[in-house]
Amino acid sequence: MANELPNGNGTDAANAAPSLNALIQYTKDFSFENPKAPRVLAQQEAQQGPQMSLQVNVSTTPLGDTDYETVLKLDGRAEINGETVFAFDLSYGGVFRLQNIPQEHIHPVLVIDCARLLFPFARQIIAEAVQGGGFPPFYVPPIDFAALYHQNLQDMQASGTA
């Protein structure tokens, strides 16, 4: 008789299904700037909507054998006639436990699936901050993290840094 203990569902750990668990989520860093207030707030009714720019980055850090930190970084800026109306910079992170996932799939899971899990919370933080700054809430448009990952992979392969 083997001395192995079951993992709680009647199977041993070696045959367990892959799992992804979010252990904690948090705001790592956040900044909102409203440099032209209150002047821009009084003028916003007469103006057309601002030009928006958004940059997205996902980074990961191993914390142990099965635990990883994924940080979703969103930098955005709204401008009218070349002047900044508001700007935000959010780093929203989470610690995730990945078990029974093949090594070659860990990085894609972290930057695609974990970022996808963090996104709605980061989006809400930005919308509320923009609204608290006196503007209509800005909802970051949906992001296809899989397409972003594959585009970055192609860019790295083309530049020879993969």
Short mmCIF file of C-alpha atoms in Angstrom, two decimals:
data_model
loop_
_atom_site.label_atom_id
_atom_site.label_comp_id
_atom_site.label_asym_id
_atom_site.label_seq_id
_atom_site.Cartn_x
_atom_site.Cartn_y
_atom_site.Cartn_z
CA MET A 1 0.00 0.00 0.00
CA ALA A 2 1.37 3.40 -0.95
CA ASN A 3 1.84 6.14 1.61
CA GLU A 4 0.52 8.83 -0.75
CA LEU A 5 -2.36 10.94 0.45
CA PRO A 6 -5.20 11.90 -1.87
CA ASN A 7 -5.60 15.61 -2.71
CA GLY A 8 -9.14 15.73 -1.38
CA ASN A 9 -11.06 14.72 -4.47
CA GLY A 10 -10.00 11.07 -4.66
CA THR A 11 -7.08 11.50 -7.08
CA ASP A 12 -3.40 11.84 -6.42
CA ALA A 13 -1.62 15.16 -7.04
CA ALA A 14 0.26 13.88 -10.12
CA ASN A 15 -3.02 13.22 -11.95
CA ALA A 16 -4.82 16.35 -10.76
CA ALA A 17 -6.39 18.74 -13.22
CA PRO A 18 -4.69 22.06 -13.95
CA SER A 19 -5.87 24.84 -11.64
CA LEU A 20 -5.59 28.61 -11.41
CA ASN A 21 -6.56 30.29 -8.14
CA ALA A 22 -6.58 34.02 -7.41
CA LEU A 23 -5.20 34.40 -3.89
CA ILE A 24 -5.35 38.20 -3.58
CA GLN A 25 -5.88 41.30 -5.72
CA TYR A 26 -4.69 44.82 -4.89
CA THR A 27 -3.94 48.29 -6.15
CA LYS A 28 -0.16 48.41 -6.29
CA ASP A 29 0.17 52.02 -7.51
CA PHE A 30 -2.35 54.59 -8.69
CA SER A 31 -2.21 58.18 -9.83
CA PHE A 32 -4.92 60.44 -11.23
CA GLU A 33 -4.12 63.93 -12.43
CA ASN A 34 -6.54 66.70 -13.25
CA PRO A 35 -4.03 69.50 -14.01
CA LYS A 36 -6.42 72.07 -15.47
CA ALA A 37 -9.09 71.90 -12.75
CA PRO A 38 -11.29 73.77 -12.11
CA ARG A 39 -11.01 75.71 -15.39
CA VAL A 40 -11.43 72.62 -17.63
CA LEU A 41 -14.43 71.40 -15.63
CA ALA A 42 -16.34 74.61 -16.35
CA GLN A 43 -15.46 74.42 -20.04
CA GLN A 44 -16.17 70.75 -20.68
CA GLU A 45 -19.83 71.23 -21.68
CA ALA A 46 -18.89 73.47 -24.61
CA GLN A 47 -16.04 71.30 -25.85
CA GLN A 48 -16.04 68.20 -27.93
CA GLY A 49 -14.77 65.00 -26.38
CA PRO A 50 -11.07 64.66 -25.69
CA GLN A 51 -8.56 62.55 -27.60
CA MET A 52 -7.80 59.49 -25.50
CA SER A 53 -4.60 57.47 -25.46
CA LEU A 54 -4.08 54.24 -23.55
CA GLN A 55 -1.06 52.02 -22.98
CA VAL A 56 -1.36 48.51 -21.57
CA ASN A 57 1.39 46.36 -20.08
CA VAL A 58 1.31 43.06 -18.21
CA SER A 59 4.23 41.86 -16.11
CA THR A 60 4.75 38.77 -13.99
CA THR A 61 7.02 37.81 -11.12
CA PRO A 62 7.43 34.32 -9.64
CA LEU A 63 6.88 34.25 -5.87
CA GLY A 64 7.53 30.55 -5.30
CA ASP A 65 7.08 27.19 -6.98
CA THR A 66 3.37 27.68 -7.68
CA ASP A 67 2.64 31.34 -6.80
CA TYR A 68 3.07 34.25 -9.19
CA GLU A 69 2.32 37.97 -9.18
CA THR A 70 0.72 39.43 -12.29
CA VAL A 71 0.52 43.22 -12.59
CA LEU A 72 -1.74 44.94 -15.11
CA LYS A 73 -0.50 48.46 -15.86
CA LEU A 74 -2.84 50.92 -17.56
CA ASP A 75 -1.63 54.42 -18.47
CA GLY A 76 -4.13 56.78 -20.03
CA ARG A 77 -4.38 60.40 -21.02
CA ALA A 78 -7.16 62.65 -22.29
CA GLU A 79 -6.17 65.72 -24.29
CA ILE A 80 -8.01 68.60 -25.89
CA ASN A 81 -6.04 70.77 -28.31
CA GLY A 82 -2.80 69.20 -27.13
CA GLU A 83 -3.42 70.02 -23.46
CA THR A 84 -3.84 67.29 -20.87
CA VAL A 85 -7.33 67.25 -19.42
CA PHE A 86 -6.75 64.24 -17.17
CA ALA A 87 -4.29 61.41 -16.87
CA PHE A 88 -4.15 58.16 -14.92
CA ASP A 89 -1.55 55.53 -14.18
CA LEU A 90 -2.73 52.32 -12.52
CA SER A 91 -0.79 49.22 -11.56
CA TYR A 92 -3.29 46.62 -10.39
CA GLY A 93 -1.88 43.31 -9.23
CA GLY A 94 -2.85 39.89 -8.12
CA VAL A 95 -1.19 36.81 -6.68
CA PHE A 96 -2.17 33.61 -8.43
CA ARG A 97 -1.48 29.96 -7.63
CA LEU A 98 -0.95 27.76 -10.69
CA GLN A 99 -0.91 24.03 -10.17
CA ASN A 100 -0.46 21.15 -12.60
CA ILE A 101 0.09 23.51 -15.54
CA PRO A 102 2.86 22.52 -17.96
CA GLN A 103 5.87 24.84 -17.76
CA GLU A 104 5.46 26.03 -21.36
CA HIS A 105 1.93 27.25 -20.60
CA ILE A 106 2.65 29.15 -17.38
CA HIS A 107 3.70 32.45 -18.97
CA PRO A 108 0.70 32.62 -21.35
CA VAL A 109 -1.67 31.77 -18.47
CA LEU A 110 -0.16 34.58 -16.37
CA VAL A 111 -0.25 37.30 -19.02
CA ILE A 112 -3.51 36.30 -20.69
CA ASP A 113 -5.80 34.61 -18.18
CA CYS A 114 -4.62 36.35 -15.02
CA ALA A 115 -4.66 39.76 -16.73
CA ARG A 116 -8.18 38.99 -17.97
CA LEU A 117 -9.25 38.29 -14.36
CA LEU A 118 -7.71 41.55 -13.10
CA PHE A 119 -9.06 43.77 -15.88
CA PRO A 120 -12.66 44.40 -14.70
CA PHE A 121 -11.44 45.60 -11.31
CA ALA A 122 -8.79 47.89 -12.82
CA ARG A 123 -11.37 49.24 -15.27
CA GLN A 124 -13.74 50.12 -12.42
CA ILE A 125 -11.01 51.90 -10.44
CA ILE A 126 -10.24 54.10 -13.45
CA ALA A 127 -13.90 54.84 -14.19
CA GLU A 128 -14.54 55.92 -10.60
CA ALA A 129 -11.40 58.07 -10.43
CA VAL A 130 -12.24 59.87 -13.68
CA GLN A 131 -15.78 60.46 -12.44
CA GLY A 132 -14.45 61.65 -9.08
CA GLY A 133 -12.28 64.11 -11.02
CA GLY A 134 -15.43 65.77 -12.37
CA PHE A 135 -15.70 64.03 -15.73
CA PRO A 136 -18.07 61.40 -17.07
CA PRO A 137 -16.71 57.94 -16.16
CA PHE A 138 -14.19 56.62 -18.67
CA TYR A 139 -14.58 52.90 -19.21
CA VAL A 140 -11.42 51.38 -20.65
CA PRO A 141 -12.51 49.45 -23.73
CA PRO A 142 -12.26 45.64 -23.59
CA ILE A 143 -8.75 44.32 -24.17
CA ASP A 144 -7.97 41.10 -26.00
CA PHE A 145 -5.03 39.91 -23.89
CA ALA A 146 -4.48 36.84 -26.09
CA ALA A 147 -4.07 39.01 -29.21
CA LEU A 148 -1.81 41.39 -27.26
CA TYR A 149 0.34 38.45 -26.09
CA HIS A 150 0.66 36.98 -29.58
CA GLN A 151 1.48 40.40 -31.09
CA ASN A 152 4.22 40.96 -28.50
CA LEU A 153 5.57 37.46 -29.14
CA GLN A 154 5.72 38.14 -32.90
CA ASP A 155 7.42 41.50 -32.28
CA MET A 156 10.03 39.83 -30.04
CA GLN A 157 10.67 37.08 -32.58
CA ALA A 158 11.03 39.63 -35.39
CA SER A 159 13.57 41.61 -33.38
CA GLY A 160 15.39 38.46 -32.29
CA THR A 161 14.83 38.97 -28.54
CA ALA A 162 12.51 36.00 -27.95
#
